[in-house]
Amino acid sequence: MNLTDTIAAISSPVGQGMKGIVRLSGSRAITIVAGLIVNPKSESPKTGQVAIVIPPDNVIVKADILISRAPHTYTCEDMVEIHTFGSRPLLNMVLEAVVFCGARLAEPGEFTMRAFLNGRVDLAQAEAVMEVINSSSESQLHSGMRKLKGEFSNEIKIVEGELINLCADVEASIDFIEEDISIVSKSDIVRRSKSILGRLSSILYKSRLQNVEQELPTVLLFGPTNSGKSTIFNRLIPDGDAITSEVAGTTRDIISGLLQIDDLCIRLLDSVGILGTQILPYAPQLVLNREAVAITRSVLDTDVILLIVDVCELGNWRKLIDEISGRNYIVVINKIDKIGSDMARKMAEEDNLADCIFISALKGDGINCLKERVRDAVSLHRDIGSHFTLSSRQHTNLTKAVAILRQMVNSNYDSIEFIAFDLRCCLDLVGGITGRIMTDDILSRIFERFCIGK
Ligand SMILES: Nc1nc2c(ncn2[C@@H]2O[C@H](COP(=O)(O)OP(=O)(O)OP(=O)(O)O)[C@@H](O)[C@H]2O)c(=O)[nH]1
Ligand SMILES: [Mg+2]
């Protein structure tokens, strides 16, 4: 790929529209477009409306041209946008015309690659461009915008700086090992590597892999059999078709559905009921109960657990609290239509149940309140708006760097060469996220700080 070529591409979405855009970037972009303008007023065209002639049939169309000069453009090169009618055949003709006049068809992502290579954005920001374009939820868009602004890169760069400094100190210690000069003490290495590990772990903790299913917050309907979990699931999910019945143990597996509350999309799970305090004399139910506990345990690690309790069997819920203690849960008292809302509240009070929600899944009472509480609990738990969505490359690099550092922190730090090796690996991984070239950085830090050769 020749990076000195002037490149061109259609940059508006496929399909018909009022406007379509052909974009050029490179040193000849302005000259190429100037060659298409009918009766140009000067040799160097300016932004504005013009008539362009499209070879080979010399069709003339009106177009708005937008000229931006290097280096104050996205790619840091001269850029021209030709805005005309959003007809695909017409845009193809314009594209062919600029190629005929000397431009080359751009490779996928080449505009952004030039922005990266010319120092306009780092690698994480370049990837964020695609994240913003492809975002399917407000939180994804938010994450992409923040990465584009460089917030994610800045956090990574702080860790990278600390890693470079530590690497430089450790590698210098190896260089001076013969002279018995101690550049950095073992306790200093321990302290600084722990601090780097802490920073990287916290970035990883507030990041999510760019995968819609994994990225979605998860809410689990959990509780005794027959408490109405599947009925609530069907009430919350527009096309929910979980089987419900008065027979205890109807749901035999985890069922998943997408729940939209305002701008928040949640994966809602209906689970197998737990028999709770009921000790049934026949075996199949007991087997089911064990299976139920096993299956449900496997998904307990969700963002929010809704503990569903039948208002007429309030005693059952306490046994289940141990299963979910320490987790983010909300107690939901269902079937209040059986005894009325006032009576339900009184009974809950007598049972020391505070801060629970009262609903009737059958009648639909309290469902909006339940949705609001779920939305608030999920947002609080996920801290929506402050997390970053990572590409699998970024996620892999971060996870590997954390694993290497964790292993190093748990070792005895006996071999300075091993430490240097581990730090180098970490630096390659962390530096790879923003696309910085590390070797020169380390060398310059060593020279700058230790005046080697003096
Ligand atoms: N009166 C009343 N009945 C309800 C309500 N919600 C659910 N039910 C009934 O309670 C019974 C059990 O409901 P399910 O939704 O199957 O309960 P579940 O918790 O999924 O049960 P398992 O899958 O067996 O664990 C059904 O007969 C429902 O119609 C409610 O709000 N009021
Ligand atoms: Mg069920």
XYZ file of C-alpha atoms and ligand atoms in Angstrom:
487
model
C 0.000 0.000 0.000
C 1.518 3.293 -1.127
C 0.830 5.947 1.479
C 1.841 8.841 -0.774
C -1.026 8.150 -3.198
C -4.115 10.302 -3.161
C -6.974 8.027 -2.125
C -10.714 8.234 -2.769
C -13.848 6.425 -1.603
C -17.590 6.831 -1.267
C -18.004 7.709 2.405
C -21.782 7.938 2.713
C -23.803 4.830 3.598
C -25.028 2.423 0.925
C -28.588 3.175 -0.247
C -30.509 6.134 -1.568
C -30.482 9.474 0.198
C -30.672 13.179 -0.475
C -26.879 13.488 -0.232
C -23.958 11.239 -0.988
C -20.258 11.903 -0.427
C -17.080 10.982 -2.275
C -14.021 11.751 -0.194
C -10.384 12.222 -1.238
C -7.239 12.501 0.830
C -3.675 13.153 -0.281
C -1.393 15.748 -1.804
C -3.201 15.719 -5.197
C -6.765 15.735 -3.838
C -7.409 19.426 -4.581
C -5.805 19.339 -8.046
C -7.769 16.211 -9.021
C -11.116 17.747 -8.035
C -10.156 21.084 -9.642
C -9.768 19.181 -12.936
C -13.453 18.143 -12.820
C -14.910 21.595 -12.187
C -16.670 23.227 -15.133
C -15.363 26.761 -15.778
C -13.266 27.035 -12.591
C -12.937 30.582 -11.278
C -9.338 29.973 -10.274
C -6.741 27.216 -10.405
C -7.106 26.608 -6.714
C -10.802 25.951 -6.004
C -12.493 26.933 -2.752
C -15.251 25.291 -0.721
C -18.646 25.961 -2.339
C -21.149 24.912 -4.972
C -19.772 24.005 -8.411
C -20.738 22.074 -11.542
C -18.572 19.043 -12.200
C -18.131 17.157 -15.411
C -17.988 13.389 -15.247
C -16.044 11.593 -17.985
C -16.293 9.599 -20.242
C -19.781 10.860 -21.277
C -19.120 14.315 -19.827
C -22.292 14.335 -17.717
C -22.552 17.590 -15.753
C -23.918 17.562 -12.181
C -24.127 20.113 -9.394
C -22.030 19.378 -6.337
C -20.883 21.037 -3.135
C -17.182 20.680 -2.588
C -15.613 20.937 0.829
C -11.877 21.574 0.854
C -9.719 21.179 3.965
C -6.020 21.745 3.827
C -3.243 19.798 5.537
C -2.375 19.462 8.336
C -5.663 20.501 9.966
C -7.690 17.576 8.654
C -8.655 14.115 9.858
C -5.818 12.467 7.923
C -3.428 15.432 8.321
C -3.376 15.537 4.470
C -5.271 17.739 1.990
C -8.852 16.468 1.891
C -11.779 17.142 -0.425
C -15.369 15.996 -0.058
C -17.676 16.049 -3.075
C -21.301 16.200 -1.897
C -23.881 15.383 -4.546
C -27.180 13.471 -4.875
C -27.179 10.229 -2.894
C -27.634 8.016 -5.934
C -25.269 5.038 -5.886
C -24.700 4.944 -9.696
C -23.962 8.685 -9.661
C -21.544 8.367 -6.743
C -19.839 5.447 -8.517
C -19.455 7.643 -11.592
C -17.909 10.462 -9.525
C -15.569 7.979 -7.882
C -14.529 6.567 -11.255
C -13.948 10.122 -12.476
C -11.565 11.008 -9.643
C -9.755 7.695 -10.114
C -9.532 8.473 -13.848
C -7.920 11.804 -12.891
C -5.245 10.186 -10.740
C -6.683 9.092 -7.374
C -6.465 5.508 -6.116
C -9.372 3.613 -4.541
C -8.869 3.654 -0.757
C -8.326 0.375 1.084
C -10.774 -0.385 3.935
C -9.998 1.888 6.881
C -7.210 3.690 4.990
C -8.401 7.210 5.902
C -8.247 6.312 9.605
C -4.973 4.452 9.101
C -3.475 7.629 7.644
C -4.865 9.585 10.607
C -3.029 7.120 12.878
C 0.220 7.069 10.879
C 0.266 10.859 10.675
C -0.196 11.111 14.442
C -3.735 12.530 14.420
C -5.074 9.625 16.549
C -3.511 6.684 18.365
C -4.510 3.086 17.717
C -7.152 2.998 20.462
C -8.723 6.176 19.098
C -8.602 4.802 15.556
C -10.469 1.705 16.738
C -12.951 3.942 18.562
C -13.933 5.477 15.203
C -15.390 2.109 14.199
C -16.913 1.680 17.648
C -18.790 4.984 17.310
C -19.948 4.145 13.776
C -21.084 0.630 14.728
C -22.530 1.473 18.150
C -25.918 -0.130 18.712
C -26.639 1.249 22.179
C -26.195 4.564 23.930
C -23.625 3.090 26.311
C -21.555 1.760 23.375
C -21.731 5.153 21.688
C -20.731 6.839 24.943
C -17.759 4.502 25.354
C -16.678 5.082 21.737
C -16.938 8.862 22.045
C -14.896 8.886 25.245
C -12.235 6.670 23.651
C -12.204 8.923 20.610
C -11.583 11.911 22.847
C -8.582 10.010 24.154
C -9.825 9.285 27.707
C -9.041 5.574 27.404
C -5.688 6.270 25.696
C -4.748 8.723 28.434
C -5.399 6.142 31.154
C -3.352 3.595 29.219
C -0.585 6.127 28.606
C -0.224 6.829 32.343
C 0.368 3.111 32.988
C 2.614 2.919 29.954
C 4.716 5.791 31.307
C 5.080 4.063 34.675
C 5.999 0.813 32.943
C 8.600 2.531 30.763
C 10.170 4.148 33.827
C 10.261 0.874 35.759
C 11.577 -0.989 32.699
C 14.277 1.633 32.257
C 15.335 1.368 35.914
C 15.363 -2.435 35.914
C 17.238 -2.681 32.603
C 19.762 -0.094 33.765
C 20.273 -2.158 36.940
C 21.175 -5.115 34.733
C 23.629 -2.944 32.750
C 25.332 -1.777 35.946
C 25.181 -5.121 37.773
C 28.995 -5.632 37.438
C 29.750 -2.257 38.991
C 27.526 -3.138 41.941
C 25.494 0.020 41.452
C 21.892 -0.322 42.607
C 19.614 1.796 40.446
C 16.383 0.516 41.936
C 15.772 -1.473 45.110
C 13.757 -4.686 45.228
C 11.156 -3.057 47.482
C 10.813 -0.214 45.005
C 10.214 -2.665 42.160
C 7.597 -4.484 44.269
C 5.802 -1.241 45.166
C 5.833 0.156 41.650
C 4.794 -3.081 39.933
C 1.918 -3.464 42.412
C 0.791 0.058 41.645
C 0.915 -0.630 37.878
C -1.002 -3.869 38.400
C -3.644 -1.954 40.378
C -4.070 0.625 37.623
C -4.281 -1.971 34.837
C -6.737 -4.124 36.806
C -8.976 -1.137 37.407
C -8.981 -0.281 33.667
C -9.806 -3.920 32.911
C -12.502 -3.973 35.598
C -14.376 -1.068 34.071
C -14.037 -2.391 30.547
C -16.273 -4.691 28.590
C -15.478 -6.845 25.607
C -16.961 -5.546 22.361
C -19.507 -8.309 22.053
C -23.157 -7.448 22.324
C -24.193 -10.536 24.298
C -21.335 -10.205 26.774
C -21.670 -6.496 26.999
C -25.295 -6.579 28.032
C -25.976 -6.351 31.741
C -27.703 -9.461 33.079
C -30.602 -9.710 35.508
C -31.642 -13.058 37.019
C -35.148 -14.034 38.185
C -34.402 -16.244 41.171
C -36.526 -17.772 43.916
C -38.719 -20.604 45.086
C -40.722 -22.712 42.627
C -44.146 -21.321 41.770
C -43.367 -17.832 43.019
C -44.158 -16.479 39.531
C -40.702 -16.022 37.951
C -41.773 -17.198 34.503
C -44.958 -15.087 34.660
C -42.804 -12.029 35.442
C -40.422 -12.987 32.606
C -43.358 -13.076 30.154
C -44.676 -9.793 31.534
C -41.297 -8.044 31.036
C -40.208 -9.542 27.708
C -42.558 -8.454 24.897
C -42.570 -11.855 23.154
C -41.665 -13.905 26.237
C -43.090 -17.417 26.012
C -41.751 -19.131 29.143
C -44.096 -21.928 30.269
C -46.004 -21.100 33.445
C -48.188 -23.387 35.536
C -49.350 -24.005 39.072
C -47.178 -27.151 39.140
C -43.984 -26.530 41.099
C -40.851 -27.113 39.010
C -42.234 -26.094 35.602
C -39.101 -24.304 34.410
C -36.291 -26.815 33.877
C -33.562 -24.678 32.359
C -32.328 -21.114 32.084
C -34.359 -19.041 29.630
C -32.986 -15.780 28.257
C -34.683 -12.738 26.726
C -33.849 -9.114 25.909
C -35.462 -6.487 28.108
C -35.412 -2.864 26.984
C -35.905 -0.253 29.707
C -35.620 3.251 28.272
C -32.213 3.287 26.559
C -30.886 0.326 28.532
C -30.873 -3.157 27.021
C -30.680 -5.985 29.565
C -30.412 -9.761 29.262
C -33.130 -11.153 31.532
C -32.799 -14.756 32.727
C -35.639 -16.902 34.024
C -34.283 -19.681 36.199
C -35.228 -23.023 37.655
C -37.196 -22.653 40.889
C -35.645 -23.610 44.185
C -37.875 -25.760 46.393
C -36.989 -23.707 49.427
C -38.399 -25.064 52.652
C -40.657 -27.608 51.079
C -39.403 -31.140 51.706
C -41.208 -33.359 49.314
C -41.343 -37.104 49.934
C -40.811 -38.247 46.371
C -37.454 -38.445 44.684
C -37.888 -36.689 41.286
C -38.644 -33.380 42.952
C -35.552 -33.663 45.130
C -33.402 -34.475 42.122
C -34.907 -31.475 40.373
C -34.146 -29.343 43.387
C -30.466 -30.326 43.341
C -30.297 -29.693 39.598
C -32.070 -26.416 40.110
C -29.584 -25.254 42.687
C -26.678 -26.335 40.467
C -28.042 -24.674 37.332
C -29.023 -21.506 39.138
C -25.668 -21.242 40.914
C -23.974 -21.216 37.540
C -25.711 -17.958 36.666
C -25.828 -16.270 40.058
C -22.941 -14.074 39.026
C -25.223 -11.616 37.265
C -25.449 -7.842 37.613
C -28.700 -7.879 39.563
C -30.671 -10.751 41.112
C -34.431 -10.399 41.534
C -35.475 -12.607 44.442
C -39.104 -13.424 43.669
C -41.266 -14.384 46.657
C -44.952 -15.406 46.724
C -46.715 -13.035 49.141
C -48.499 -15.998 50.713
C -45.233 -17.833 51.365
C -43.051 -15.111 52.765
C -41.235 -17.505 55.094
C -39.532 -19.163 52.113
C -37.293 -16.301 51.105
C -35.015 -16.225 54.168
C -33.503 -19.631 53.363
C -32.496 -18.343 49.936
C -30.870 -15.164 51.141
C -27.664 -17.035 52.032
C -27.332 -18.073 48.399
C -27.206 -14.474 47.269
C -25.763 -12.618 50.231
C -23.143 -10.085 49.219
C -24.635 -9.797 45.734
C -26.673 -7.056 44.202
C -30.278 -8.184 44.767
C -33.799 -6.814 45.043
C -36.602 -8.650 46.875
C -39.793 -8.695 44.800
C -43.043 -9.731 46.524
C -45.347 -11.190 43.865
C -49.031 -12.133 43.728
C -50.200 -9.197 45.846
C -53.575 -9.474 44.079
C -54.239 -12.462 46.341
C -54.386 -10.412 49.524
C -54.317 -6.792 48.380
C -51.462 -4.320 48.394
C -52.022 -2.918 51.923
C -52.121 -6.337 53.521
C -49.015 -7.389 51.547
C -47.081 -4.353 52.831
C -48.193 -5.024 56.398
C -47.099 -8.651 56.202
C -43.750 -7.689 54.692
C -43.224 -5.180 57.497
C -44.005 -7.835 60.118
C -41.478 -10.087 58.400
C -38.830 -7.334 58.587
C -38.703 -7.062 54.828
C -37.539 -3.563 53.985
C -37.055 -1.948 50.622
C -38.847 -4.599 48.600
C -41.123 -4.185 45.584
C -44.745 -5.313 45.524
C -46.150 -6.581 42.261
C -48.784 -8.741 40.680
C -47.297 -10.312 37.584
C -50.708 -11.706 36.717
C -52.477 -8.327 36.744
C -49.477 -6.171 35.800
C -49.518 -4.083 39.008
C -46.158 -2.611 40.083
C -44.375 -3.685 36.867
C -43.304 -0.135 35.944
C -41.896 0.364 39.428
C -40.023 -2.958 39.064
C -38.564 -1.808 35.733
C -37.405 1.487 37.246
C -35.701 -0.277 40.154
C -34.028 -2.758 37.786
C -32.794 0.068 35.552
C -31.382 2.010 38.511
C -29.757 -1.063 40.074
C -28.160 -2.129 36.788
C -26.928 1.381 35.991
C -25.434 1.714 39.453
C -23.786 -1.703 39.311
C -22.383 -1.247 35.816
C -21.655 2.416 36.335
C -23.037 2.816 32.802
C -21.407 5.715 31.063
C -18.040 5.309 32.733
C -16.936 2.011 31.224
C -14.992 1.403 28.036
C -15.899 -1.148 25.419
C -12.755 -2.920 24.256
C -11.991 -4.670 20.987
C -10.844 -8.248 21.459
C -7.262 -7.142 20.637
C -7.286 -4.507 23.368
C -8.988 -6.861 25.816
C -6.494 -9.657 25.122
C -3.519 -7.318 25.544
C -4.864 -5.955 28.828
C -5.763 -9.389 30.213
C -2.345 -10.828 29.304
C -0.505 -7.848 30.812
C -2.497 -8.154 34.052
C -1.783 -11.921 34.194
C 1.977 -11.407 33.701
C 2.137 -8.673 36.321
C 0.042 -10.640 38.783
C 2.394 -13.605 38.436
C 5.372 -11.291 38.864
C 3.888 -9.623 41.939
C 3.270 -13.053 43.482
C 6.838 -14.209 42.796
C 9.891 -13.535 44.952
C 11.435 -11.073 42.497
C 14.682 -13.043 42.774
C 15.886 -12.721 39.193
C 16.241 -9.184 37.897
C 16.550 -10.575 34.352
C 13.171 -12.322 34.656
C 11.630 -9.141 36.019
C 13.039 -7.168 33.105
C 11.686 -9.765 30.688
C 8.207 -9.720 32.249
C 8.109 -5.916 32.271
C 9.138 -5.825 28.607
C 6.338 -8.242 27.714
C 3.855 -6.075 29.637
C 5.118 -2.956 27.941
C 4.762 -4.532 24.493
C 1.188 -5.524 25.353
C 0.175 -2.193 26.895
C 2.013 -0.165 24.244
C 0.285 -2.259 21.573
C -3.072 -0.891 22.729
C -2.261 2.654 21.690
C 0.214 1.591 18.991
C 3.271 3.295 20.443
C 6.748 2.085 19.572
C 8.372 1.198 22.808
C 12.011 0.390 22.191
C 13.027 3.945 21.347
C 11.094 5.221 24.345
C 12.971 2.983 26.736
C 16.325 3.837 25.212
C 15.692 7.566 25.340
C 14.558 7.340 28.963
C 17.728 5.452 29.878
C 19.944 8.023 28.132
C 17.993 10.927 29.466
C 18.070 9.795 33.067
C 21.399 8.038 33.479
C 23.711 9.892 31.097
C 25.419 6.682 29.971
C 28.958 7.289 28.648
C 29.657 10.276 30.801
N -52.650 -14.761 41.656
C -51.491 -14.688 41.039
N -50.946 -15.771 40.489
C -49.757 -15.658 39.874
C -49.053 -14.433 39.802
N -47.904 -14.647 39.160
C -47.876 -15.948 38.824
N -48.990 -16.560 39.252
C -49.340 -17.971 39.093
O -48.458 -18.758 39.860
C -48.220 -20.004 39.200
C -46.732 -20.221 39.051
O -46.256 -19.260 38.141
P -44.880 -19.455 37.333
O -44.627 -18.204 36.636
O -44.917 -20.710 36.527
O -43.903 -19.641 38.547
P -42.339 -19.972 38.527
O -41.709 -19.261 39.659
O -41.769 -19.740 37.180
O -42.355 -21.511 38.841
P -41.236 -22.646 38.523
O -40.856 -22.529 37.094
O -41.936 -23.899 38.834
O -40.112 -22.381 39.445
C -48.978 -19.934 37.877
O -50.194 -20.609 38.011
C -49.192 -18.445 37.675
O -50.358 -18.162 36.923
C -49.669 -13.280 40.381
O -49.172 -12.174 40.369
N -50.870 -13.478 40.982
Mg -40.870 -20.936 35.878
